[in-house]
XYZ file of C-alpha atoms in Angstrom:
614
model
C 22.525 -6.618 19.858
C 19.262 -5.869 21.235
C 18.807 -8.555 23.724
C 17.118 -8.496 27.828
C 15.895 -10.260 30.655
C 12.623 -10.034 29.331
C 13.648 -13.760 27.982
C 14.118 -14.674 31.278
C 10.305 -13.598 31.901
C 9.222 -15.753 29.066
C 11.266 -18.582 30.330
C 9.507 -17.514 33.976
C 6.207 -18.656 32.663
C 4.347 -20.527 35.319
C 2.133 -22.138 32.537
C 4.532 -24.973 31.348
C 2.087 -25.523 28.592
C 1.197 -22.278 27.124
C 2.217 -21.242 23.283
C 5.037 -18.295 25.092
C 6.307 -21.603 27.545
C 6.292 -23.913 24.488
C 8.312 -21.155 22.309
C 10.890 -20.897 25.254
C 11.872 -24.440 25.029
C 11.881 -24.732 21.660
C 14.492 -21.898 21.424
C 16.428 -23.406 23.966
C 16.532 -26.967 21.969
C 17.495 -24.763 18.551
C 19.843 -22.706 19.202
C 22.514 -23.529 21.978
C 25.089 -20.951 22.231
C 23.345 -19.890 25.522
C 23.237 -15.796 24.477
C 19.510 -13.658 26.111
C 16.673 -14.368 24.005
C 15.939 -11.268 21.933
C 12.975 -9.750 24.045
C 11.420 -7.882 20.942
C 11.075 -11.262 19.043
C 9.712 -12.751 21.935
C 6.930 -9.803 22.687
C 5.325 -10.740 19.585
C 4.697 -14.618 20.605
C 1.142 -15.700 21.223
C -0.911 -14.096 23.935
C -3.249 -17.096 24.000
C -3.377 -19.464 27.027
C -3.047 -22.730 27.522
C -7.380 -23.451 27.191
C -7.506 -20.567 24.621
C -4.802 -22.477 22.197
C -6.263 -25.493 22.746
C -10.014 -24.466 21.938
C -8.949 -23.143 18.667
C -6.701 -25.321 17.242
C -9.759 -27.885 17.550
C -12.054 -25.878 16.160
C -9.212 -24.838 13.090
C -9.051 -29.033 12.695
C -12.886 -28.745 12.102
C -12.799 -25.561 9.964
C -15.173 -24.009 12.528
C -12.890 -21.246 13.438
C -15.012 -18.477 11.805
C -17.910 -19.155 14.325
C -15.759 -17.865 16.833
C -13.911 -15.235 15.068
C -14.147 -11.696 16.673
C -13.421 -13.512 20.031
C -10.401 -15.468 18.245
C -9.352 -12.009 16.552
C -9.463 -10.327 19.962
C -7.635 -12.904 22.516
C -5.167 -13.934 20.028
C -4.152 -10.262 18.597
C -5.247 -10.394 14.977
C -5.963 -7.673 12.642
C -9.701 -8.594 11.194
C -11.910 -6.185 9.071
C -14.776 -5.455 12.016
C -18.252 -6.274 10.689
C -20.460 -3.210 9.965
C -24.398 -3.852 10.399
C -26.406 -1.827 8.315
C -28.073 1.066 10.038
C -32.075 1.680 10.070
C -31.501 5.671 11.063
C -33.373 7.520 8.759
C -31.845 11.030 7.476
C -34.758 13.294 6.220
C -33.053 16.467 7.413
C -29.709 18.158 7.141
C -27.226 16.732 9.500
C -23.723 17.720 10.235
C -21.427 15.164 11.830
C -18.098 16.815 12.967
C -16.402 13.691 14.406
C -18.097 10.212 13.157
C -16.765 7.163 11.705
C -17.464 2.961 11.144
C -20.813 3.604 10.499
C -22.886 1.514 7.937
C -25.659 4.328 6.146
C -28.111 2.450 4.508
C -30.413 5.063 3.235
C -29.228 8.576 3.508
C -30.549 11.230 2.336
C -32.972 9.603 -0.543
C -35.254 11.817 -2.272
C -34.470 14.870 -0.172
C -35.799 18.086 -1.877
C -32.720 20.368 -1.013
C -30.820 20.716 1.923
C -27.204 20.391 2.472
C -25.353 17.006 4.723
C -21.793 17.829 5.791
C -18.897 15.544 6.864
C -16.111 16.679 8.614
C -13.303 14.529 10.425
C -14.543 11.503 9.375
C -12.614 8.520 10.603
C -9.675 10.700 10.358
C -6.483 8.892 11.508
C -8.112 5.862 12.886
C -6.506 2.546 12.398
C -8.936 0.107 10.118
C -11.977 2.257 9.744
C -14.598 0.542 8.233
C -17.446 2.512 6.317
C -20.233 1.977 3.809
C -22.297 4.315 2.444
C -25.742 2.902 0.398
C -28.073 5.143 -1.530
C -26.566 7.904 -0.686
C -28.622 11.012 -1.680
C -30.304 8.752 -4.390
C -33.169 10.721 -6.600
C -32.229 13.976 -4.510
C -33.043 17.159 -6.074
C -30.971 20.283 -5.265
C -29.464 18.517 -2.673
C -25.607 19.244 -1.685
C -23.333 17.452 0.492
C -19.827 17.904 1.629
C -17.429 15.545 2.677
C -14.227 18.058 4.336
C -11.662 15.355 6.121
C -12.465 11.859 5.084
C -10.356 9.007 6.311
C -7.317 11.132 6.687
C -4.362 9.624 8.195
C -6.027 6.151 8.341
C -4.510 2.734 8.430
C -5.751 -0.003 6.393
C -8.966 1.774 4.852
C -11.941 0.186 3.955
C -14.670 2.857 2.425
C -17.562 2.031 0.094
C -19.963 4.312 -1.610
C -22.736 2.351 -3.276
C -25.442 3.808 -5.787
C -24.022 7.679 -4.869
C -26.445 10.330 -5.961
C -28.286 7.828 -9.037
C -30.826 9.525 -10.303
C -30.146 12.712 -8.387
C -31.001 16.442 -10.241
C -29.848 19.313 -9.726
C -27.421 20.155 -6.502
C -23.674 19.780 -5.629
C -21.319 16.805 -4.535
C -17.495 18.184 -2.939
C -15.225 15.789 -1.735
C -12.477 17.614 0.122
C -8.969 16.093 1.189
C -10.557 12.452 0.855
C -8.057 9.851 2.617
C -5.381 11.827 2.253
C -2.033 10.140 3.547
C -3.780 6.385 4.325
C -1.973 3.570 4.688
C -3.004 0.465 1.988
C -6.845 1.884 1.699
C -9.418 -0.092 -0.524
C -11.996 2.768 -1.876
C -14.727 1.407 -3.908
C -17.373 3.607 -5.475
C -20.419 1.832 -7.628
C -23.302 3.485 -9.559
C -21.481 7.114 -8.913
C -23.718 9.998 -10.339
C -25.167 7.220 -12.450
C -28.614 8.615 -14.395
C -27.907 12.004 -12.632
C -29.333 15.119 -14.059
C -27.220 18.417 -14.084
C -25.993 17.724 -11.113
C -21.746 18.866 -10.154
C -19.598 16.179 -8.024
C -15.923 17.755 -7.279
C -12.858 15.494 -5.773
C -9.834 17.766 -4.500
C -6.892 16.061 -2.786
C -8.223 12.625 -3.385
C -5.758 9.778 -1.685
C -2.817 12.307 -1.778
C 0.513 11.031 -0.496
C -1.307 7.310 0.025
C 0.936 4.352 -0.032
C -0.445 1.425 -1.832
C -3.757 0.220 -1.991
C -6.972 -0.123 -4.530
C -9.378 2.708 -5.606
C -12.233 1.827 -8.042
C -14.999 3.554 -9.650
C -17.680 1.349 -11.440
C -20.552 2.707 -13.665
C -19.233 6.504 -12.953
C -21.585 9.132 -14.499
C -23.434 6.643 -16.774
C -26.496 7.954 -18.301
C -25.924 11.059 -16.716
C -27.598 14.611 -18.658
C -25.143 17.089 -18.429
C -23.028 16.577 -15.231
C -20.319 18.240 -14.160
C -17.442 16.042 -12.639
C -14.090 17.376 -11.772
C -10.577 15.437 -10.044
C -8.355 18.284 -9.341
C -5.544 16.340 -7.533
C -6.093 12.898 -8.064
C -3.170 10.133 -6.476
C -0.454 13.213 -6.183
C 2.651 11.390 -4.580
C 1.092 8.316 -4.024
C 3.072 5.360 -3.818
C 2.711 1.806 -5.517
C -1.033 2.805 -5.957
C -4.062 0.947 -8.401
C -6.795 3.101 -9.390
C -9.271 1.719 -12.061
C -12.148 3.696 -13.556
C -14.657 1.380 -15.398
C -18.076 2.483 -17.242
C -16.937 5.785 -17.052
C -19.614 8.716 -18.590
C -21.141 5.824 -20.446
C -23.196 7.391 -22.785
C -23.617 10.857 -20.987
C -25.000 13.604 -22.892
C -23.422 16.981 -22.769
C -21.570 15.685 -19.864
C -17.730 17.871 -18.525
C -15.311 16.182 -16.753
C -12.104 17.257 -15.720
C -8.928 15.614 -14.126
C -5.836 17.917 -13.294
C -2.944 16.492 -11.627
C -4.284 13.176 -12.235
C -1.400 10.867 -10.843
C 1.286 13.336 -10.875
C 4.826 12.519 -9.192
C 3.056 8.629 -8.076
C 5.877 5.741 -8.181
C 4.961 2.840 -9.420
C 1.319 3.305 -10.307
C -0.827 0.772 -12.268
C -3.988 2.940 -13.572
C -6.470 1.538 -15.483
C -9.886 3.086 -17.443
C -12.425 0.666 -19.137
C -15.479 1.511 -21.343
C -14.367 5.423 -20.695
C -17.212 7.596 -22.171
C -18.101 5.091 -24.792
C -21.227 6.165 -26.708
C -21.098 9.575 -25.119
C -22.663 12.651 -26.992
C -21.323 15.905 -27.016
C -19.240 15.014 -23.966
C -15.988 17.165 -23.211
C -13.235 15.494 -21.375
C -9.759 16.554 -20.249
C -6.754 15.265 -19.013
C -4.209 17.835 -17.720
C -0.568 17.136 -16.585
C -1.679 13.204 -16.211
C 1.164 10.910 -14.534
C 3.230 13.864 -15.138
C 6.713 13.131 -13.461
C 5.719 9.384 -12.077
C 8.162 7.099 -12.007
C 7.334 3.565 -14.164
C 4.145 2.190 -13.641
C 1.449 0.903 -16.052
C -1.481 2.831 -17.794
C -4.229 0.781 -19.610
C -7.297 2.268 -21.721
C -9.234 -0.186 -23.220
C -12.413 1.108 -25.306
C -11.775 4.731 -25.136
C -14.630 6.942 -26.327
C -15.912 4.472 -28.072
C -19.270 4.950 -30.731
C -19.699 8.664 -29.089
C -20.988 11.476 -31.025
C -19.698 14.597 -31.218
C -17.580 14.318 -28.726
C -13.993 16.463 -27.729
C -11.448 14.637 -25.640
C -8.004 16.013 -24.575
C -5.089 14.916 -22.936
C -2.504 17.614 -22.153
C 1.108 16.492 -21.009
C 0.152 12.476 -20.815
C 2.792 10.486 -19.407
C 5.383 12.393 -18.685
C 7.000 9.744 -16.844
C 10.215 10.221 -14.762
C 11.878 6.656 -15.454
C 9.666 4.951 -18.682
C 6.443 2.872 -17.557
C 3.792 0.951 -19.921
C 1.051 2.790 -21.362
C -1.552 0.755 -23.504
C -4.414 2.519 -25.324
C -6.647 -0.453 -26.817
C -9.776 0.455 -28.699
C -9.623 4.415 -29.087
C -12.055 6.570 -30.738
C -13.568 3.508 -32.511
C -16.399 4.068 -34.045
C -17.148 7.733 -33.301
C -19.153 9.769 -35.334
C -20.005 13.261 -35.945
C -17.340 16.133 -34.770
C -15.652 13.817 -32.106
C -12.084 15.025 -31.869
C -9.413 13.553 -29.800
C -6.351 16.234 -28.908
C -2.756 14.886 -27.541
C -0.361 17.653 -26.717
C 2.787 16.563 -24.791
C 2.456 12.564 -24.953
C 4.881 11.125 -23.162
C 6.647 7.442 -23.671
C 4.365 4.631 -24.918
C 4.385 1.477 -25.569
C 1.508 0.387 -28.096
C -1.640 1.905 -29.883
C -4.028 -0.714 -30.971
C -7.557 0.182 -33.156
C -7.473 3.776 -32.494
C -9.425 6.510 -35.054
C -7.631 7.717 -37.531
C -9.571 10.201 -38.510
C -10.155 13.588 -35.756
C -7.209 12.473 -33.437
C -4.350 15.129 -33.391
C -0.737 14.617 -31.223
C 0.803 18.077 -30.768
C 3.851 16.117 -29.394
C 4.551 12.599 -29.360
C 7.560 10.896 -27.771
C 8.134 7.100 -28.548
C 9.419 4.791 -26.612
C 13.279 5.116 -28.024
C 13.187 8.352 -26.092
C 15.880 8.637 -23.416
C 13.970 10.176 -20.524
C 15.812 7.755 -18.294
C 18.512 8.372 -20.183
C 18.648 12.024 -19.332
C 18.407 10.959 -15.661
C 20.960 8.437 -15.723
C 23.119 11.462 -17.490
C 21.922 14.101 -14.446
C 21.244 16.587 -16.566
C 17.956 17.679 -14.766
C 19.228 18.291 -11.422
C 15.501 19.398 -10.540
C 14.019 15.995 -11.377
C 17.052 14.442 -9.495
C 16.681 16.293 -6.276
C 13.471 17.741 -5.591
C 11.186 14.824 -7.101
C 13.447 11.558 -6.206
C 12.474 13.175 -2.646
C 8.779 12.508 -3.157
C 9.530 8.719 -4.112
C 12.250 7.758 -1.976
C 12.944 9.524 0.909
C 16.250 10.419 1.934
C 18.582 7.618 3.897
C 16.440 5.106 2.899
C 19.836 3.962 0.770
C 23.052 4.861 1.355
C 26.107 3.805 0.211
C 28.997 1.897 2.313
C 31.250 4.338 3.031
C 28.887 6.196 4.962
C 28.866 3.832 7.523
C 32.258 5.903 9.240
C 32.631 7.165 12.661
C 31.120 10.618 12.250
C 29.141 11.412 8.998
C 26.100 12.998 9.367
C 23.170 11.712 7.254
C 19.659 11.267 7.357
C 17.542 8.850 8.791
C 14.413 8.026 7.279
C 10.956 6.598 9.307
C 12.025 3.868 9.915
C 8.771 3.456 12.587
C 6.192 0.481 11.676
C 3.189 1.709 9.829
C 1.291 -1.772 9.575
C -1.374 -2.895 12.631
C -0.284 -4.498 15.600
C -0.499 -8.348 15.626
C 0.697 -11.383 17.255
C 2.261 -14.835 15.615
C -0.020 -17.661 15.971
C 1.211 -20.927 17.922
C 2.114 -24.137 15.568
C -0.747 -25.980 16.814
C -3.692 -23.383 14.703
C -1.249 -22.252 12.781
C -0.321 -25.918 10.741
C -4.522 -26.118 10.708
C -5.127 -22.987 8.544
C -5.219 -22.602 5.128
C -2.171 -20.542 3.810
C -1.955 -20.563 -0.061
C -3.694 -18.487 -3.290
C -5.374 -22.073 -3.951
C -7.053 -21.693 -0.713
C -7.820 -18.115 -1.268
C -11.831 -19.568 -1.069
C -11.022 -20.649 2.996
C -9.472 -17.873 3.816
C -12.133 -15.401 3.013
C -14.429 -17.692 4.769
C -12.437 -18.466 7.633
C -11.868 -14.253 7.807
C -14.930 -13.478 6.603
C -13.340 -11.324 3.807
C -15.773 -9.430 1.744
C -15.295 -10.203 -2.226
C -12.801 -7.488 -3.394
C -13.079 -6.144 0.119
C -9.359 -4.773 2.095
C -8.808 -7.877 3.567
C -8.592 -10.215 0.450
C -6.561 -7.973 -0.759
C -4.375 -7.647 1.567
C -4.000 -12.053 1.692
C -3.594 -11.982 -2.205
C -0.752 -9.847 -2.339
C 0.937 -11.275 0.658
C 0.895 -14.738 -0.631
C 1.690 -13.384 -4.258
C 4.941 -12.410 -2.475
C 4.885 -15.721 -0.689
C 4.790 -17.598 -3.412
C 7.026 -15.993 -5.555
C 9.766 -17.742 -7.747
C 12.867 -16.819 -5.477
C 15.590 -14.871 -7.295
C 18.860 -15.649 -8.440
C 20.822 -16.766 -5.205
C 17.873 -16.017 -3.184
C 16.405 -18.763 -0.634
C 12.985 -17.540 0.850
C 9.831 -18.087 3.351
C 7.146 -16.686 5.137
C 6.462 -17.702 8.383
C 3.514 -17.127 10.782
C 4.995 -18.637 14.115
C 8.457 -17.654 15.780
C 9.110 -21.604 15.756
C 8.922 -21.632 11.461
C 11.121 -17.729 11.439
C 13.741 -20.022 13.769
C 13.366 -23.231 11.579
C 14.077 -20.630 8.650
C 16.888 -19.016 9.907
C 19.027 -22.284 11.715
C 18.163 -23.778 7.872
C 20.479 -21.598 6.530
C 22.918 -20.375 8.958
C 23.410 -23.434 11.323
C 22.434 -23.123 15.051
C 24.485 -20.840 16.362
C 22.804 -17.712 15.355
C 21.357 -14.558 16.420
C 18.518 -11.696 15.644
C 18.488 -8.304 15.943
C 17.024 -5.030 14.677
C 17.446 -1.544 15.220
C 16.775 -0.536 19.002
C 14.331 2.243 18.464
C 13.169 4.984 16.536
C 15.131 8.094 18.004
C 16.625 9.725 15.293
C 14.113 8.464 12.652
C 13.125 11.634 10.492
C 15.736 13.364 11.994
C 19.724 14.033 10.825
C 22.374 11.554 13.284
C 25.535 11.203 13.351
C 27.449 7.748 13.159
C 29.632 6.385 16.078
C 31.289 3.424 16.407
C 30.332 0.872 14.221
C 30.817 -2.698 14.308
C 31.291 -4.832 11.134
C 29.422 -8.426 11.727
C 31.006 -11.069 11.531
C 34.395 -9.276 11.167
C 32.516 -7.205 8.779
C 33.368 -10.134 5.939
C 31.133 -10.647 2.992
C 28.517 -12.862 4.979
C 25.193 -14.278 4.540
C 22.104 -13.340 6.352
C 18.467 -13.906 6.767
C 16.312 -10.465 7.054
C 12.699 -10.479 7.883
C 10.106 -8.171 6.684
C 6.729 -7.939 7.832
C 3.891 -8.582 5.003
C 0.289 -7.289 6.348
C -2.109 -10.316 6.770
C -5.013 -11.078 9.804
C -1.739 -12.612 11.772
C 1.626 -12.070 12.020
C 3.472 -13.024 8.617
C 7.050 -12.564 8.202
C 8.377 -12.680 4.769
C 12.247 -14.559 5.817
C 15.021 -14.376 3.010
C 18.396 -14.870 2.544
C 20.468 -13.147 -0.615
C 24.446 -13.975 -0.765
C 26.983 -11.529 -0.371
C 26.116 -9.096 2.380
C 28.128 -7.429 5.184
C 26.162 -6.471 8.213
C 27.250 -3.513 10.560
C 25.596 -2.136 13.987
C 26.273 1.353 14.199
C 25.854 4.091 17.179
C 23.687 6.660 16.547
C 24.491 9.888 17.676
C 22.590 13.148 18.272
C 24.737 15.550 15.665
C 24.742 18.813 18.204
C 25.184 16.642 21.619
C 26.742 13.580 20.556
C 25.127 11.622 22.612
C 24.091 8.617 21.667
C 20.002 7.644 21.027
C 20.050 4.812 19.327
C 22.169 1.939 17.918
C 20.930 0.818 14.400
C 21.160 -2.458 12.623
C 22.546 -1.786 8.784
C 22.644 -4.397 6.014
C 25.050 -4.016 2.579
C 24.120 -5.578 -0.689
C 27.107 -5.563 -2.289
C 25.427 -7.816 -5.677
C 22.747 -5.736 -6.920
C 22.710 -6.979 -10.372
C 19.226 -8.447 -10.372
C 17.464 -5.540 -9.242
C 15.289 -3.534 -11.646
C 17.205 -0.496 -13.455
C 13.824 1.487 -11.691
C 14.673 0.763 -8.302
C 14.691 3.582 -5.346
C 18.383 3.064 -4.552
C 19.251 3.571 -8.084
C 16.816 6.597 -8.145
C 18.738 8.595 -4.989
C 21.991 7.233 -5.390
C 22.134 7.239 -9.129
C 24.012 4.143 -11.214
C 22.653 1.749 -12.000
C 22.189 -2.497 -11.254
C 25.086 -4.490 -10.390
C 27.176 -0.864 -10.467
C 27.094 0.110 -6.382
C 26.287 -1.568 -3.426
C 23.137 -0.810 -1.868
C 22.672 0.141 2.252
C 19.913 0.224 4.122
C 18.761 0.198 7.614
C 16.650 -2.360 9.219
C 13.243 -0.802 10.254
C 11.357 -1.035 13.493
C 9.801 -4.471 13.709
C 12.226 -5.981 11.070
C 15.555 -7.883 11.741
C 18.305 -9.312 10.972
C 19.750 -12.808 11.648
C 23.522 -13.639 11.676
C 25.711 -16.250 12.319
C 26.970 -15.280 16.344
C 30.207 -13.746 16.529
């Protein structure tokens, strides 16, 4: 158990009144068995004073809060989306910005004749860049621009392009490794290439290896005279990703676009394309190797080259999915005229075609959904698909089963380090004055001053989605913003005598260890627990829940060569896993299926664990 005298420094406050001295008691009065508070709970209680909590909990009782909100963001250690002001610069000539980032261009490079604008290490791993790009090279002729490393590495991304290159003729937009590896980004381009004339716009290695988060394009291409527009690795290993593409080549003449490796190896994508190339003449567009080898998901084209002329549209090994997903095609080819012709080769499981041409559309290859893809995987036969690819999805030790758990296996250790921003709970007394439900989704975005769409509604909607939530079978659940409501939570269900921990540290993590002595819980007896996961949100958010028939361990963690030990990790058993989804990870790595094997899995930095005290 991961416990210290750093308690002792909390109970050592000289404050009596402050939100840390107030948390001290309250511990005290809840749980009595008298063991050291758990000093990386504790770190994460209120910074605020004794004035500072008092100041805004009155203004949070007058719903004034947001007049005071990058000073309540800073003292209180909150994650808030930083307010860009527009910038007056004007950018008549080429520029080249090696290192640059949360900057607000207004008007950049409108109407240049020529030149070339560069981008290189832009906002690369920084933690909530902000950026917003406005006419950007709007009416430009012959103009090129290069974006090389955009947003790499970043945490919580917020990027906008608005009206990029409309109207533009003639020159050359390349988008190179754009927010590669980012962490929940929200990407938003409107009016792309809209009205453009011959002009060539090229994305390669857009938001590879991201892990969840929103891209959009609105009103891509539309209107545009033969343009040129190419995705050559669009989403590749992304996880739990959304990408929607609306207005897209609306009525383009002579347009080409490309995308290869468009979503190939994502889990758990949800991809959608509206009003794609309707009324387009003589367009070409291809699809190659698209969601290739992803695993479930959900695809969505409604209107599909709809009233275009002439037109030649191919997909070339569509959906190829890993483990099935849902792919809906509403609205295809309706409408078109003239030599339009629509090629499949390869088409992969679906779901439903609704109002689709029958006339000029061709499928090389078409597997329905009674094929047994998963089937196949379930069966092992493709031992490439079952090693090399589950790797990309779910990487290894992330599940284990039981029996590892023994006094010197070896096995890996996944990152188990915390990728989300640094926060702090709030005290009770604000806390019980904010809003804190998708009712109140309005307040929020006021109180935050959350731009419509923008990262940080987002980020609230799916937290209290998860909040709010129907529990599962067996399942008792909450989220909690203060230490006082995790505490409340946790003494609810497994009486006062109880105690938290989580894995000491991160030695080990990415890395092979070997197991010393473990420790069952409890006796290591079928048990019940509360675990506690952090959800992103401005303050700290816990999502608490409790699922029967667990057995916790706390293992030593050994260095395999020196056998040493580096860390002592915190492990939790599912030993019912009948109500989880036939597509889960565990079932993906481990094979089997739900309700077959019990399921391991250590707790992560920043998570824990709560037990009845031995």
């Amino acid at each position: 158990m991961q416990v210290n005298s750093a308690g002792d420094t909390v109970a050592g406050e000289k404050n009596p009144f402050t939100p840390k001295a107030f948390l001290n008691r309250y511990w005290d009065k809840e749980i009595r068995n008298g063991l050291p508070k758990p000093s990386f709970l504790f770190s994460k209680a209120s910074p605020l004073t004794t004035v500072e909590a008092a100041s805004f909990a009155k203004l949070a009782a007058g719903n004034t809060l947001s007049t005071r909100l990058p000073e309540f963001c800073s003292v209180a250690n909150l994650l808030c989306i930083p307010e860009v002001a527009q910038s007056l610069e004007k950018h008549d000539k080429d520029g080249s910005f090696a290192v640059y980032g949360d900057k607000n261009f207004t008007n950049y490079g409108t109407s240049r004749p020529g030149g070339v604008d560069s981008f290189k290490n832009y906002s690369d791993g920084a933690n909530i860049p902000v950026n917003d790009f406005r006419r950007y090279s709007r009416n430009s002729a012959g103009h090129e621009e290069s974006f090389t490393s955009y947003a790499t590495e970043g945490n919580v991304v917020d990027q906008s392009f608005h009206t990029y290159g409309a109207g533009a003729t003639g020159g050359a937009g390349e988008f190179k490794q754009y927010t590669d590896e980012t962490n929940v980004p929200n990407l938003v381009f409107s009016s792309y290439s809209d009205n453009a004339n011959g002009r060539t716009q090229s994305f390669n290695s857009y938001t590879e290896n991201g892990n969840a988060g929103e891209q959009s394009f609105s009103s891509y291409g539309k209107n545009g005279n033969g343009p040129t527009e190419e995705f050559t690795s669009y989403g590749t290993s992304s996880n739990v990703v959304g990408s929607g593409f609306s207005n897209y080549a609306e009525t383009s003449n002579a347009g080409n676009d490309s995308f290869k490796g468009y979503g190939v190896d994502m889990n758990n994508p949800t991809n959608t394309f509206s009003n794609y190339a309707n009324g387009g003449n003589g367009d070409i567009q291809t699809f190659s190797t698209y969601r290739e080898k992803a695993n479930v998901g959900a695809d969505s084209f409604t209107s599909y080259a709809k009233s275009s002329n002439a037109a030649k549209i191919g997909f070339n090994n569509y959906g190829k999915s890993f483990n099935e997903g849902t792919d809906t095609f509403t609205s295809y080819a309706k409408t078109s005229t003239g030599e339009t012709k629509v090629d499949f080769k390869g088409y992969g499981v679906n779901n439903t075609f609704k109002e689709y041409s029958k006339e000029g559309v061709s499928f090389a290859k078409y597997t329905n959904v009674s094929s047994s893809l998963t089937a196949s995987f379930k069966e092992k036969k493709n031992t490439v698909v079952e090693g090399n690819l589950v790797k990309k999805w779910v990487e290894p030790g992330k599940f284990f089963r039981e029996k590892m758990l023994k006094e010197g296996t070896v096995m890996p250790m996944p990152d188990i380090s915390d990728k989300l921003p640094k926060r702090s709970f709030l005290p009770r007394s604000i806390l019980a004055k904010l809003p804190f439900s998708t009712s109140k989704i309005d307040e929020m975005k006021r109180l935050f001053k959350a731009s419509d769409n923008g990262s940080m509604e987002k980020m609230m909607r799916d937290s209290l989605g998860e909040c709010e939530r129907v529990p599962s079978r067996g399942e008792t659940k909450r989220c909690v913003g203060s230490i006082e409501d995790m505490v409340d939570f946790a003494t609810s269900v497994l009486g006062r005598n109880v105690v938290v921990r989580t894995t000491q540290n991160l030695n080990g993590s990415k890395k092979s260890v070997m197991v010393g002595r473990v420790i069952g819980i409890n006796g290591g007896k079928v048990t019940r627990s509360v675990s506690c996961h952090q959800s992103l949100f401005p303050y700290l958010l816990y999502y608490c829940h409790s699922v029967p028939k667990v057995r916790v361990y706390q293992a030593d963690l050994l260095d395999p060569k020196t056998k040493d030990k580096i860390n002592q990790g915190i492990a939790v058993c599912h030993l019912d896993t009948s109500d989880w989804s036939a597509s889960h990870g565990a079932f993906m790595s481990l094979g089997s299926g739900p309700g077959q094997i019990e399921v391991c899995h250590w707790i992560f930095e920043n998570d824990m664990s709560w037990t009845v005290a031995d």
